[in-house]
Amino acid sequence: MTSLPTGVGTGVGSMPGTDPTEAAAIVGGELDFTYLAELPARGIGADMVGRMGTLLVDMPIDAGPWGYRLAARPSAVTRAASDYLRFDLDALEELWDTAGFIGTGRNVKVAVCGPFTFSASVELPNGHKVLRDVGAWHDVVESTAEGLREHAQEVARRLGAQVTVQLDEPLIGAVLDGTVTPLTRLDPIRAIPLPEVVDALAGIVEQVGRPAIVHNCGAPRWDLIGRLRGVGHSVELDAAISSGPDVLDTETLDGIGELIERGDVLVAGVVSAQRADRRARAETVASGLAAITDRIGLDRKVLSDNVIATPTCGLAGASPAWARTALGICARAGDLLSEDPQAL
């Protein structure tokens, strides 16, 4: 399996606006490690849950009273989600064709909703969350592996690219803690044990067979990160970039150190996605990451070998101008990390 590209900048997944051609142009214009953008502003079917609903194999979705719901057959929502994904990939392919990138083996990332966040967000036909039914969420895990493998293969075939896959799991903390909102208070959804979550996610990564990132924009789950190895893990560090590493608690510093020392990749959220910060600079980001590694006691070489710089979650809520700026800062910070980390 090809390793994750490091010492680079990329985005998380979403972008503002509704025009896939414009989004592809911004992402492709700012980043060497580009990604297939989601545009949730287009409406139902265009967000990460809707996109996953069209990638899952034999598990179509529809709109329910409170959100998405599994359906017996493909619905208008499924078809809309499929159309959005096709528009997005067509736009990216056209951009690559114009730039002469097709077949060059450049890196590209595809992000999808992880099986646990999907299961915590989508209802069964009876109104209960998928996560409440052990058999149902196991089916989602299996379908995720098959659908994501096929999706990555299509992207690789159309672009001639090295494809990285990203599983977005913003609700993983609630899943592990048993705090996912149930149908009623009298029918709580049990916590999914950590070993089962680790086995499920590791199994997906193994079946897909490509470099992988697990992304959680909530508080880092160091219990999960410590056991799920061989993938990149996201940690939002924008506060430490602006205020210094002393704002990080011991658990976070120790967790980052362990993650990097075992050879895995830190996907560092270093630029605020929604708050336009005129003081943000690539040099500030790179030196801030260097200060964190110094605080932990790591050789700065890890900045080029084990770090990817990204904005924080929520770029879809930014202005197009700030989205472009934030991605550009991350890309230039990545260049600085890879050029001479000892000089930062």
Short mmCIF file of C-alpha atoms in Angstrom, two decimals:
data_model
loop_
_atom_site.label_atom_id
_atom_site.label_comp_id
_atom_site.label_asym_id
_atom_site.label_seq_id
_atom_site.Cartn_x
_atom_site.Cartn_y
_atom_site.Cartn_z
CA MET A 1 0.00 0.00 0.00
CA THR A 2 1.25 3.48 -0.87
CA SER A 3 1.98 5.67 2.12
CA LEU A 4 0.16 8.91 2.86
CA PRO A 5 1.76 12.00 1.34
CA THR A 6 3.29 14.11 4.13
CA GLY A 7 4.87 17.50 4.51
CA VAL A 8 1.95 18.82 2.47
CA GLY A 9 -1.28 20.76 2.90
CA THR A 10 -4.76 19.64 1.91
CA GLY A 11 -8.39 20.29 2.79
CA VAL A 12 -10.82 18.33 4.91
CA GLY A 13 -13.73 17.69 2.56
CA SER A 14 -16.36 20.39 2.19
CA MET A 15 -16.28 23.67 0.30
CA PRO A 16 -18.63 26.68 0.16
CA GLY A 17 -20.98 27.35 -2.73
CA THR A 18 -22.91 25.18 -5.16
CA ASP A 19 -20.71 25.16 -8.29
CA PRO A 20 -18.52 22.03 -8.55
CA THR A 21 -16.40 23.58 -11.30
CA GLU A 22 -15.57 26.59 -9.14
CA ALA A 23 -14.83 24.39 -6.12
CA ALA A 24 -12.56 22.11 -8.15
CA ALA A 25 -10.72 25.14 -9.54
CA ILE A 26 -10.07 26.54 -6.06
CA VAL A 27 -8.98 23.22 -4.60
CA GLY A 28 -6.87 22.29 -7.61
CA GLY A 29 -5.38 25.75 -7.89
CA GLU A 30 -4.19 25.93 -4.29
CA LEU A 31 -3.20 22.35 -3.45
CA ASP A 32 -0.83 19.73 -4.75
CA PHE A 33 -2.59 17.17 -2.53
CA THR A 34 -6.05 17.91 -3.87
CA TYR A 35 -9.39 16.39 -2.91
CA LEU A 36 -12.87 15.72 -4.26
CA ALA A 37 -14.92 18.45 -2.62
CA GLU A 38 -18.38 18.15 -1.07
CA LEU A 39 -20.78 21.08 -1.57
CA PRO A 40 -23.50 20.69 1.09
CA ALA A 41 -25.06 24.08 0.25
CA ARG A 42 -26.73 22.38 -2.73
CA GLY A 43 -29.19 20.75 -0.34
CA ILE A 44 -30.33 17.27 0.62
CA GLY A 45 -28.13 14.58 -0.87
CA ALA A 46 -25.11 16.88 -1.19
CA ASP A 47 -23.74 16.62 2.37
CA MET A 48 -21.46 13.85 3.58
CA VAL A 49 -24.32 11.64 4.80
CA GLY A 50 -26.16 12.01 1.51
CA ARG A 51 -23.00 11.24 -0.45
CA MET A 52 -22.44 8.12 1.59
CA GLY A 53 -26.01 7.09 0.87
CA THR A 54 -25.21 6.85 -2.82
CA LEU A 55 -21.91 5.00 -2.26
CA LEU A 56 -23.27 2.29 0.04
CA VAL A 57 -23.98 -0.95 -1.78
CA ASP A 58 -27.62 -2.13 -1.65
CA MET A 59 -28.50 0.36 1.10
CA PRO A 60 -30.32 3.30 -0.56
CA ILE A 61 -31.55 6.29 1.43
CA ASP A 62 -34.55 8.59 1.37
CA ALA A 63 -35.66 11.65 3.28
CA GLY A 64 -37.47 10.94 6.55
CA PRO A 65 -39.32 13.25 8.97
CA TRP A 66 -36.10 14.10 10.86
CA GLY A 67 -33.41 13.55 8.26
CA TYR A 68 -32.20 10.61 6.20
CA ARG A 69 -33.74 7.16 6.39
CA LEU A 70 -32.78 3.82 4.86
CA ALA A 71 -35.12 2.86 2.02
CA ALA A 72 -36.18 -0.33 0.29
CA ARG A 73 -35.24 0.98 -3.15
CA PRO A 74 -33.39 3.94 -4.68
CA SER A 75 -35.28 7.19 -4.18
CA ALA A 76 -35.19 10.73 -5.54
CA VAL A 77 -32.73 11.52 -2.74
CA THR A 78 -30.46 8.66 -3.79
CA ARG A 79 -30.57 9.83 -7.39
CA ALA A 80 -29.84 13.44 -6.41
CA ALA A 81 -26.87 12.35 -4.30
CA SER A 82 -25.58 10.25 -7.20
CA ASP A 83 -25.94 13.20 -9.58
CA TYR A 84 -24.07 15.52 -7.22
CA LEU A 85 -21.21 13.06 -6.89
CA ARG A 86 -21.04 12.62 -10.67
CA PHE A 87 -21.00 16.40 -11.21
CA ASP A 88 -18.18 16.77 -8.67
CA LEU A 89 -16.04 14.05 -10.18
CA ASP A 90 -16.67 15.28 -13.73
CA ALA A 91 -15.51 18.77 -12.69
CA LEU A 92 -12.36 17.44 -11.08
CA GLU A 93 -11.58 15.22 -14.07
CA GLU A 94 -12.04 18.14 -16.48
CA LEU A 95 -9.69 20.28 -14.40
CA TRP A 96 -7.06 17.54 -14.33
CA ASP A 97 -7.41 16.95 -18.07
CA THR A 98 -6.90 20.65 -18.82
CA ALA A 99 -3.87 20.80 -16.51
CA GLY A 100 -2.32 17.64 -17.95
CA PHE A 101 -2.46 15.79 -14.64
CA ILE A 102 -4.37 12.69 -15.75
CA GLY A 103 -2.21 9.59 -15.57
CA THR A 104 0.61 11.32 -13.69
CA GLY A 105 -0.01 9.54 -10.38
CA ARG A 106 -0.63 12.76 -8.42
CA ASN A 107 -2.24 12.41 -5.03
CA VAL A 108 -5.97 12.99 -4.55
CA LYS A 109 -8.18 12.41 -1.52
CA VAL A 110 -11.79 11.28 -1.35
CA ALA A 111 -13.68 11.86 1.89
CA VAL A 112 -16.81 9.95 2.90
CA CYS A 113 -18.98 9.73 5.98
CA GLY A 114 -17.68 6.99 8.26
CA PRO A 115 -19.98 4.07 9.12
CA PHE A 116 -20.52 5.06 12.76
CA THR A 117 -21.42 8.68 12.07
CA PHE A 118 -23.67 7.47 9.25
CA SER A 119 -25.34 4.94 11.54
CA ALA A 120 -25.79 7.59 14.23
CA SER A 121 -27.35 10.02 11.72
CA VAL A 122 -29.66 7.84 9.63
CA GLU A 123 -32.88 6.12 10.67
CA LEU A 124 -34.17 2.66 10.00
CA PRO A 125 -37.63 2.43 8.39
CA ASN A 126 -39.10 2.02 11.91
CA GLY A 127 -37.69 5.38 13.00
CA HIS A 128 -34.88 4.11 15.22
CA LYS A 129 -31.29 5.10 14.46
CA VAL A 130 -29.34 2.53 12.49
CA LEU A 131 -26.81 2.46 15.34
CA ARG A 132 -29.41 0.95 17.68
CA ASP A 133 -29.53 -2.25 15.61
CA VAL A 134 -26.30 -4.24 15.81
CA GLY A 135 -27.01 -6.12 12.61
CA ALA A 136 -27.88 -2.94 10.76
CA TRP A 137 -24.71 -1.05 11.65
CA HIS A 138 -22.63 -4.11 10.83
CA ASP A 139 -24.30 -4.09 7.41
CA VAL A 140 -23.34 -0.42 7.04
CA VAL A 141 -19.72 -1.26 7.86
CA GLU A 142 -19.63 -4.00 5.22
CA SER A 143 -21.35 -1.82 2.66
CA THR A 144 -18.99 1.08 3.40
CA ALA A 145 -15.96 -1.10 2.67
CA GLU A 146 -17.40 -2.30 -0.64
CA GLY A 147 -18.75 1.08 -1.75
CA LEU A 148 -15.64 3.02 -0.78
CA ARG A 149 -13.39 0.52 -2.54
CA GLU A 150 -15.41 0.91 -5.75
CA HIS A 151 -15.47 4.70 -5.42
CA ALA A 152 -11.70 4.91 -4.94
CA GLN A 153 -11.16 2.59 -7.90
CA GLU A 154 -13.31 4.80 -10.14
CA VAL A 155 -11.45 7.95 -9.08
CA ALA A 156 -8.10 6.26 -9.65
CA ARG A 157 -9.22 5.02 -13.06
CA ARG A 158 -10.58 8.36 -14.24
CA LEU A 159 -7.71 10.49 -12.95
CA GLY A 160 -4.78 8.09 -13.09
CA ALA A 161 -4.08 9.20 -9.53
CA GLN A 162 -2.87 7.85 -6.22
CA VAL A 163 -6.04 7.87 -4.12
CA THR A 164 -6.18 8.42 -0.36
CA VAL A 165 -9.47 7.68 1.42
CA GLN A 166 -10.78 9.60 4.41
CA LEU A 167 -13.46 8.39 6.82
CA ASP A 168 -15.21 11.33 8.45
CA GLU A 169 -16.37 10.39 11.95
CA PRO A 170 -17.46 13.58 13.76
CA LEU A 171 -19.89 11.61 15.96
CA ILE A 172 -17.41 8.92 17.01
CA GLY A 173 -17.16 10.33 20.55
CA ALA A 174 -20.93 10.06 21.06
CA VAL A 175 -20.88 6.55 19.58
CA LEU A 176 -18.18 5.40 22.01
CA ASP A 177 -19.79 7.14 24.99
CA GLY A 178 -23.36 6.03 24.31
CA THR A 179 -24.69 9.59 23.97
CA VAL A 180 -26.18 9.42 20.47
CA THR A 181 -29.70 10.89 20.56
CA PRO A 182 -32.27 8.04 20.48
CA LEU A 183 -35.85 7.96 19.19
CA THR A 184 -37.07 8.46 22.77
CA ARG A 185 -35.36 8.94 26.12
CA LEU A 186 -36.76 5.60 27.23
CA ASP A 187 -34.96 3.76 24.44
CA PRO A 188 -31.28 4.75 24.71
CA ILE A 189 -28.66 3.66 22.21
CA ARG A 190 -25.92 1.68 23.88
CA ALA A 191 -22.29 2.63 23.54
CA ILE A 192 -20.38 0.66 20.94
CA PRO A 193 -17.34 -0.91 22.64
CA LEU A 194 -14.00 0.48 21.54
CA PRO A 195 -12.63 -2.87 20.28
CA GLU A 196 -15.63 -3.25 17.95
CA VAL A 197 -15.16 0.25 16.55
CA VAL A 198 -11.44 -0.34 16.01
CA ASP A 199 -12.04 -3.69 14.31
CA ALA A 200 -14.70 -2.21 12.04
CA LEU A 201 -12.66 0.78 10.91
CA ALA A 202 -9.47 -1.25 10.52
CA GLY A 203 -11.41 -3.80 8.47
CA ILE A 204 -12.67 -1.11 6.10
CA VAL A 205 -9.16 0.29 5.62
CA GLU A 206 -7.81 -3.18 4.94
CA GLN A 207 -10.53 -4.01 2.40
CA VAL A 208 -10.22 -0.70 0.57
CA GLY A 209 -6.46 -1.19 0.38
CA ARG A 210 -5.44 2.47 0.10
CA PRO A 211 -3.76 5.03 2.36
CA ALA A 212 -6.37 6.20 4.85
CA ILE A 213 -7.20 9.03 7.23
CA VAL A 214 -9.76 8.90 10.02
CA HIS A 215 -11.07 12.40 10.60
CA ASN A 216 -12.84 13.57 13.75
CA CYS A 217 -13.43 17.30 14.17
CA GLY A 218 -14.50 16.85 17.80
CA ALA A 219 -12.30 16.35 20.83
CA PRO A 220 -9.59 13.80 19.98
CA ARG A 221 -10.42 10.26 21.07
CA TRP A 222 -7.00 9.16 22.16
CA ASP A 223 -8.37 5.78 23.19
CA LEU A 224 -9.35 5.16 19.56
CA ILE A 225 -6.25 6.78 18.08
CA GLY A 226 -4.03 4.67 20.33
CA ARG A 227 -5.50 1.41 19.03
CA LEU A 228 -6.30 2.23 15.40
CA ARG A 229 -2.90 2.15 13.76
CA GLY A 230 -1.63 2.42 10.21
CA VAL A 231 -3.81 5.43 9.34
CA GLY A 232 -3.59 9.19 9.64
CA HIS A 233 -5.57 10.81 12.46
CA SER A 234 -6.89 14.38 12.60
CA VAL A 235 -6.35 16.71 15.55
CA GLU A 236 -7.44 20.36 15.53
CA LEU A 237 -4.48 22.48 16.65
CA ASP A 238 -5.41 25.98 15.50
CA ALA A 239 -5.50 27.28 19.10
CA ALA A 240 -1.98 25.98 19.71
CA ILE A 241 -0.78 27.59 16.48
CA SER A 242 -2.07 31.01 17.51
CA SER A 243 -1.33 30.81 21.26
CA GLY A 244 1.54 28.35 21.58
CA PRO A 245 1.83 24.69 22.60
CA ASP A 246 1.28 25.40 26.29
CA VAL A 247 -2.48 25.56 25.63
CA LEU A 248 -2.41 21.81 24.86
CA ASP A 249 -3.06 19.46 27.75
CA THR A 250 -0.75 16.59 28.67
CA GLU A 251 -3.05 13.98 27.12
CA THR A 252 -2.94 15.73 23.76
CA LEU A 253 0.82 16.23 23.81
CA ASP A 254 1.38 12.61 24.82
CA GLY A 255 -1.13 11.41 22.21
CA ILE A 256 0.52 13.33 19.40
CA GLY A 257 3.91 12.07 20.47
CA GLU A 258 2.78 8.44 20.54
CA LEU A 259 1.01 8.76 17.18
CA ILE A 260 4.08 10.13 15.45
CA GLU A 261 6.65 7.93 17.22
CA ARG A 262 4.88 4.78 16.02
CA GLY A 263 5.17 6.09 12.45
CA ASP A 264 1.62 7.25 11.78
CA VAL A 265 0.53 10.62 10.41
CA LEU A 266 -0.84 13.64 12.25
CA VAL A 267 -3.42 15.47 10.14
CA ALA A 268 -3.24 18.83 11.87
CA GLY A 269 -6.11 21.31 11.64
CA VAL A 270 -4.07 24.51 11.77
CA VAL A 271 -6.16 27.27 10.17
CA SER A 272 -9.66 28.21 11.26
CA ALA A 273 -12.13 27.20 8.56
CA GLN A 274 -14.81 29.78 9.23
CA ARG A 275 -13.10 32.65 11.03
CA ALA A 276 -11.16 34.71 8.51
CA ASP A 277 -7.92 35.58 10.28
CA ARG A 278 -5.86 38.22 8.51
CA ARG A 279 -2.90 37.37 10.71
CA ALA A 280 -2.79 33.76 9.51
CA ARG A 281 0.38 33.02 7.61
CA ALA A 282 2.03 29.86 6.34
CA GLU A 283 5.17 30.80 8.27
CA THR A 284 3.14 31.09 11.50
CA VAL A 285 1.56 27.69 10.93
CA ALA A 286 4.87 25.99 10.18
CA SER A 287 6.67 27.55 13.15
CA GLY A 288 3.71 26.73 15.39
CA LEU A 289 3.87 23.07 14.40
CA ALA A 290 7.63 23.15 15.01
CA ALA A 291 7.00 24.56 18.49
CA ILE A 292 4.60 21.70 19.24
CA THR A 293 7.12 19.07 18.19
CA ASP A 294 9.79 20.82 20.26
CA ARG A 295 7.47 20.84 23.27
CA ILE A 296 6.88 17.12 22.90
CA GLY A 297 10.57 16.42 22.35
CA LEU A 298 10.36 15.13 18.78
CA ASP A 299 12.94 15.64 16.08
CA ARG A 300 11.64 18.29 13.67
CA LYS A 301 12.19 15.83 10.81
CA VAL A 302 8.76 14.42 11.71
CA LEU A 303 7.22 17.62 10.31
CA SER A 304 8.11 16.49 6.79
CA ASP A 305 7.64 12.77 7.42
CA ASN A 306 4.53 12.55 9.61
CA VAL A 307 2.43 15.74 9.31
CA ILE A 308 -0.28 17.01 6.93
CA ALA A 309 -1.61 20.56 7.38
CA THR A 310 -5.33 21.30 6.86
CA PRO A 311 -7.93 23.89 7.80
CA THR A 312 -10.21 22.93 10.67
CA CYS A 313 -13.67 21.49 9.95
CA GLY A 314 -16.43 23.52 8.39
CA LEU A 315 -14.95 25.14 5.29
CA ALA A 316 -18.42 24.91 3.70
CA GLY A 317 -19.46 27.75 6.02
CA ALA A 318 -16.66 30.05 4.90
CA SER A 319 -16.67 32.60 2.12
CA PRO A 320 -15.13 31.39 -1.16
CA ALA A 321 -12.35 33.95 -0.68
CA TRP A 322 -11.44 32.65 2.78
CA ALA A 323 -11.69 29.03 1.62
CA ARG A 324 -9.13 29.79 -1.07
CA THR A 325 -6.91 31.65 1.39
CA ALA A 326 -7.08 28.95 4.07
CA LEU A 327 -6.20 26.19 1.61
CA GLY A 328 -3.36 28.25 0.22
CA ILE A 329 -1.93 28.84 3.69
CA CYS A 330 -2.02 25.10 4.40
CA ALA A 331 -0.37 24.29 1.08
CA ARG A 332 2.46 26.78 1.64
CA ALA A 333 2.88 25.63 5.24
CA GLY A 334 3.26 22.09 3.94
CA ASP A 335 5.99 23.26 1.59
CA LEU A 336 7.84 24.86 4.51
CA LEU A 337 7.54 21.66 6.55
CA SER A 338 9.05 19.59 3.76
CA GLU A 339 11.81 22.01 2.73
CA ASP A 340 13.86 22.51 5.90
CA PRO A 341 11.96 21.84 9.15
CA GLN A 342 15.08 22.47 11.23
CA ALA A 343 15.12 26.09 10.06
CA LEU A 344 11.59 26.92 11.24
#
